[in-house]
Amino acid sequence: CSRATLIPTGRLGFLPLHATQSARRVVWSYAPNARATLVARRIATESRERRLMLVSNPDGSLPHADSEARAAERAFGAGIQAVISGADALPLRVELAMQDASVWHFATHGRWGGDAPLRSHLGLANGERMTLVRILELKVHARLVILSACDSGLAGRRMPDEVVSFPAGLLRAGVGGVVSSMWPVQDLSTALIITRFYQEWLAQDDDPAGALAKAQWWMSQTTNHELAQWIHRQGDTFGDAALWFLLAPHRRARPFADPHFWAGFYYTGA
């Protein structure tokens, strides 16, 4: 595949341009500006270790966040640096774990700050928040951040020359690349696509943009019967979710063919 980096301005930052028909021929990534791309490439080159910090379901409202957590732990194995879930996911503990990990995975709610994007935040335990402003204050160095959270990738609309968003802020803070979402994505489909993303990324050279593109194509093309078989092979990761697809009336139907389920996710950085 060919590769291209999009630097959207204004309202173009709200369009899932990576989900067009060209996605099978081109691996798309995004960047806030050319300088951020160069810095992200340097960070990506320097960050070869894969040590995972996982923040999972701090308020208990995302049942399939636990599936994401089990899938991440299974994928990384001995590379797990910290798993912080439920009431333990408080700001200080998360910040300390971020310092030692090269991959951060936040399976939690996210809120976009609207026209004040620096107020965007990720939800933690007890109503606490990890704000974009706070991350910018920290001295961090990470290869990859996974934001499987609602609206985590939306951008400010009053910055016509440069998009300001959670992913852009993370790149500025010292992160090489970010997987985030443009709109709220259903809990189960998020767990499925992030699990598949990890399998693709960890099985190949360091290419998160390519891994996400493959995971999205798989998500859009896989039938009920194929999903049931795949989920069964993941052991206890998804509980009894395989039954939902196994018992579906149309085994050859593609339950996640609609872009709503997968096109919201996009990659920013190198």
XYZ file of C-alpha atoms in Angstrom:
270
model
C 0.000 0.000 0.000
C 0.945 3.606 -0.508
C 1.044 5.945 2.489
C -0.182 9.464 3.047
C -0.369 11.871 5.973
C -3.298 14.264 6.169
C -2.944 17.653 7.853
C -6.582 18.797 8.023
C -7.553 22.394 8.741
C -10.832 23.870 9.890
C -13.857 21.614 9.502
C -11.873 19.054 7.515
C -10.704 17.835 10.925
C -14.204 16.387 11.431
C -14.212 14.226 8.278
C -13.133 10.538 8.386
C -11.147 10.879 5.175
C -9.339 7.626 5.980
C -12.619 5.727 5.486
C -12.977 6.492 1.776
C -12.664 3.807 -0.906
C -8.958 4.608 -1.197
C -8.376 2.950 2.195
C -7.558 -0.387 0.556
C -4.792 1.232 -1.502
C -3.502 3.898 0.888
C -2.630 3.753 4.602
C -3.742 7.092 6.009
C -2.492 8.857 9.108
C -3.098 12.352 10.445
C -0.916 15.094 11.875
C -1.557 18.608 13.239
C 1.391 19.993 11.240
C 4.589 18.918 9.472
C 6.850 19.651 12.443
C 4.755 17.407 14.706
C 5.168 14.605 12.167
C 8.952 14.900 12.226
C 9.055 14.904 16.035
C 6.670 11.921 16.191
C 8.898 9.964 13.810
C 11.902 10.575 16.031
C 10.010 9.465 19.139
C 8.726 6.361 17.335
C 12.255 5.429 16.298
C 13.581 5.844 19.839
C 10.721 3.928 21.516
C 11.173 0.307 20.483
C 10.214 -1.283 23.797
C 6.559 -2.191 24.280
C 5.584 -1.790 27.923
C 1.848 -1.352 28.461
C -0.002 0.779 30.984
C -3.717 -0.028 30.930
C -6.429 2.103 32.532
C -9.693 0.156 32.396
C -13.285 1.114 33.177
C -12.745 3.479 36.135
C -16.461 4.082 36.739
C -17.673 0.554 35.904
C -20.032 1.701 33.128
C -18.296 0.031 30.150
C -18.838 -3.748 30.351
C -16.705 -4.529 27.313
C -13.808 -2.410 28.600
C -12.976 -5.503 30.635
C -12.788 -7.445 27.359
C -10.358 -4.825 26.033
C -8.277 -5.210 29.182
C -8.138 -8.998 28.921
C -7.224 -8.753 25.216
C -4.438 -6.242 25.926
C -3.017 -8.353 28.750
C -3.095 -11.420 26.513
C -1.405 -9.555 23.642
C 1.403 -7.994 25.699
C 2.060 -10.845 28.135
C 5.265 -10.066 30.036
C 5.212 -6.550 28.563
C 2.481 -5.455 30.988
C 3.823 -2.566 33.064
C 0.661 -1.663 34.993
C -3.051 -2.508 34.950
C -5.131 0.112 36.755
C -8.864 -0.551 36.886
C -11.974 0.594 38.698
C -11.555 2.716 41.808
C -7.753 2.425 41.636
C -7.613 4.619 38.526
C -6.809 7.878 40.315
C -4.752 10.672 38.688
C -1.539 10.313 40.691
C -1.315 6.563 40.191
C -2.010 6.898 36.469
C 0.573 9.675 36.060
C 3.256 7.602 37.786
C 2.498 4.585 35.582
C 2.642 6.739 32.457
C 6.267 7.595 33.208
C 7.383 3.950 32.978
C 5.257 2.700 30.070
C 5.787 3.110 26.324
C 2.174 2.245 25.410
C -0.812 3.792 27.202
C -4.278 2.317 26.784
C -7.243 4.240 28.204
C -10.457 2.164 28.097
C -12.634 4.813 29.660
C -15.014 7.638 28.838
C -13.639 10.691 27.096
C -15.121 14.148 26.781
C -14.262 16.686 24.136
C -13.811 20.274 25.276
C -15.712 21.736 22.312
C -14.299 25.093 21.304
C -11.934 24.886 24.283
C -10.117 21.665 23.313
C -7.508 22.035 26.065
C -10.337 21.212 28.493
C -10.801 17.808 26.867
C -10.336 14.995 29.339
C -10.413 11.270 30.008
C -12.547 10.052 32.878
C -10.841 8.425 35.880
C -12.172 7.035 39.169
C -14.294 9.001 41.649
C -15.151 11.601 39.020
C -11.507 12.622 38.607
C -10.144 13.587 35.189
C -6.984 13.374 33.140
C -7.075 16.609 31.185
C -5.179 17.484 28.056
C -3.699 20.472 29.911
C -2.328 18.162 32.605
C -0.749 15.802 30.067
C 0.958 18.762 28.406
C 2.432 19.691 31.807
C 3.967 16.235 32.270
C 7.299 15.241 30.796
C 6.351 12.061 28.954
C 7.860 9.844 26.304
C 5.663 7.117 24.830
C 5.502 5.231 21.554
C 1.740 4.845 21.350
C -1.468 5.895 23.089
C -4.809 4.097 22.604
C -7.834 6.238 23.439
C -10.772 3.877 23.106
C -13.030 6.611 24.445
C -15.937 8.616 23.059
C -14.987 11.747 21.112
C -11.325 11.426 22.123
C -10.112 12.563 18.709
C -12.360 15.531 17.981
C -10.773 18.892 17.319
C -11.395 22.522 18.120
C -13.321 24.418 15.437
C -11.959 27.922 16.002
C -8.423 27.124 14.907
C -8.622 27.372 11.088
C -4.900 26.974 10.461
C -4.093 24.166 12.873
C -6.229 21.474 14.472
C -6.077 21.313 18.280
C -7.239 17.956 19.650
C -6.360 15.305 22.204
C -4.116 13.456 19.708
C -2.380 16.692 18.670
C -1.801 17.588 22.315
C -0.361 14.148 23.037
C 2.093 14.482 20.159
C 3.172 17.828 21.547
C 3.586 16.251 24.996
C 6.012 13.607 23.716
C 3.983 10.746 22.208
C 4.850 9.104 18.882
C 1.334 8.135 17.797
C -2.295 8.048 18.932
C -5.301 5.880 18.082
C -8.478 7.804 18.916
C -12.104 8.194 17.832
C -14.032 10.934 16.070
C -17.426 9.929 17.495
C -18.924 7.658 20.194
C -18.395 4.037 19.135
C -20.425 1.111 20.460
C -18.727 -0.663 23.368
C -18.471 -4.167 21.861
C -17.292 -3.022 18.434
C -14.616 -0.896 20.139
C -13.353 -3.926 22.075
C -13.296 -6.035 18.912
C -11.425 -3.553 16.742
C -8.865 -2.659 19.432
C -8.203 -6.356 20.062
C -7.682 -6.951 16.359
C -5.473 -3.849 16.162
C -3.148 -5.209 18.852
C -2.909 -8.549 17.075
C -1.963 -6.857 13.815
C 0.472 -4.374 15.400
C 2.332 -6.817 17.617
C 2.654 -9.391 14.834
C 4.523 -7.080 12.459
C 7.078 -4.298 12.352
C 6.213 -1.113 14.206
C 3.384 0.139 11.961
C 0.327 1.205 14.012
C -1.293 3.081 11.110
C -1.113 -0.028 8.922
C -2.339 -2.240 11.772
C -5.365 0.004 12.352
C -6.212 0.002 8.623
C -6.092 -3.803 8.561
C -8.241 -4.058 11.695
C -10.838 -1.709 10.215
C -11.003 -3.639 6.948
C -11.378 -6.898 8.882
C -14.144 -5.347 10.993
C -16.098 -4.200 7.956
C -15.835 -7.498 6.062
C -16.196 -10.208 8.724
C -19.461 -12.175 8.836
C -21.466 -13.292 11.872
C -20.170 -16.840 11.489
C -16.548 -15.713 11.128
C -16.846 -13.415 14.151
C -18.245 -16.232 16.299
C -15.289 -18.432 15.359
C -12.751 -15.672 15.944
C -14.208 -14.715 19.343
C -14.162 -18.385 20.369
C -10.426 -18.500 19.597
C -9.833 -15.587 22.012
C -10.642 -17.785 24.999
C -12.510 -15.981 27.785
C -11.677 -12.504 26.469
C -15.224 -11.673 25.332
C -17.267 -13.890 27.620
C -20.339 -15.290 25.854
C -20.330 -12.658 23.068
C -19.652 -15.391 20.481
C -23.195 -16.677 21.026
C -24.655 -13.379 19.782
C -23.063 -13.894 16.373
C -23.405 -17.685 16.313
C -27.168 -17.396 16.855
C -27.644 -14.481 14.446
C -30.309 -15.312 11.817
C -28.012 -14.527 8.861
C -24.626 -16.176 9.311
C -23.148 -14.529 6.195
C -24.294 -11.036 7.129
C -21.590 -8.529 8.091
C -22.787 -7.003 11.380
C -20.169 -4.231 11.435
C -20.130 -3.302 7.749
C -21.565 0.144 8.505
C -18.664 2.662 8.880
C -20.273 3.901 12.090
C -18.757 0.890 13.880
C -15.154 1.267 12.711
C -14.459 4.467 10.737
C -14.487 6.646 13.851
C -11.040 5.369 14.789
C -8.040 7.022 13.177
C -4.303 7.287 13.685
C -2.340 10.465 14.398
C 1.447 10.569 14.320
C 4.192 8.254 13.058
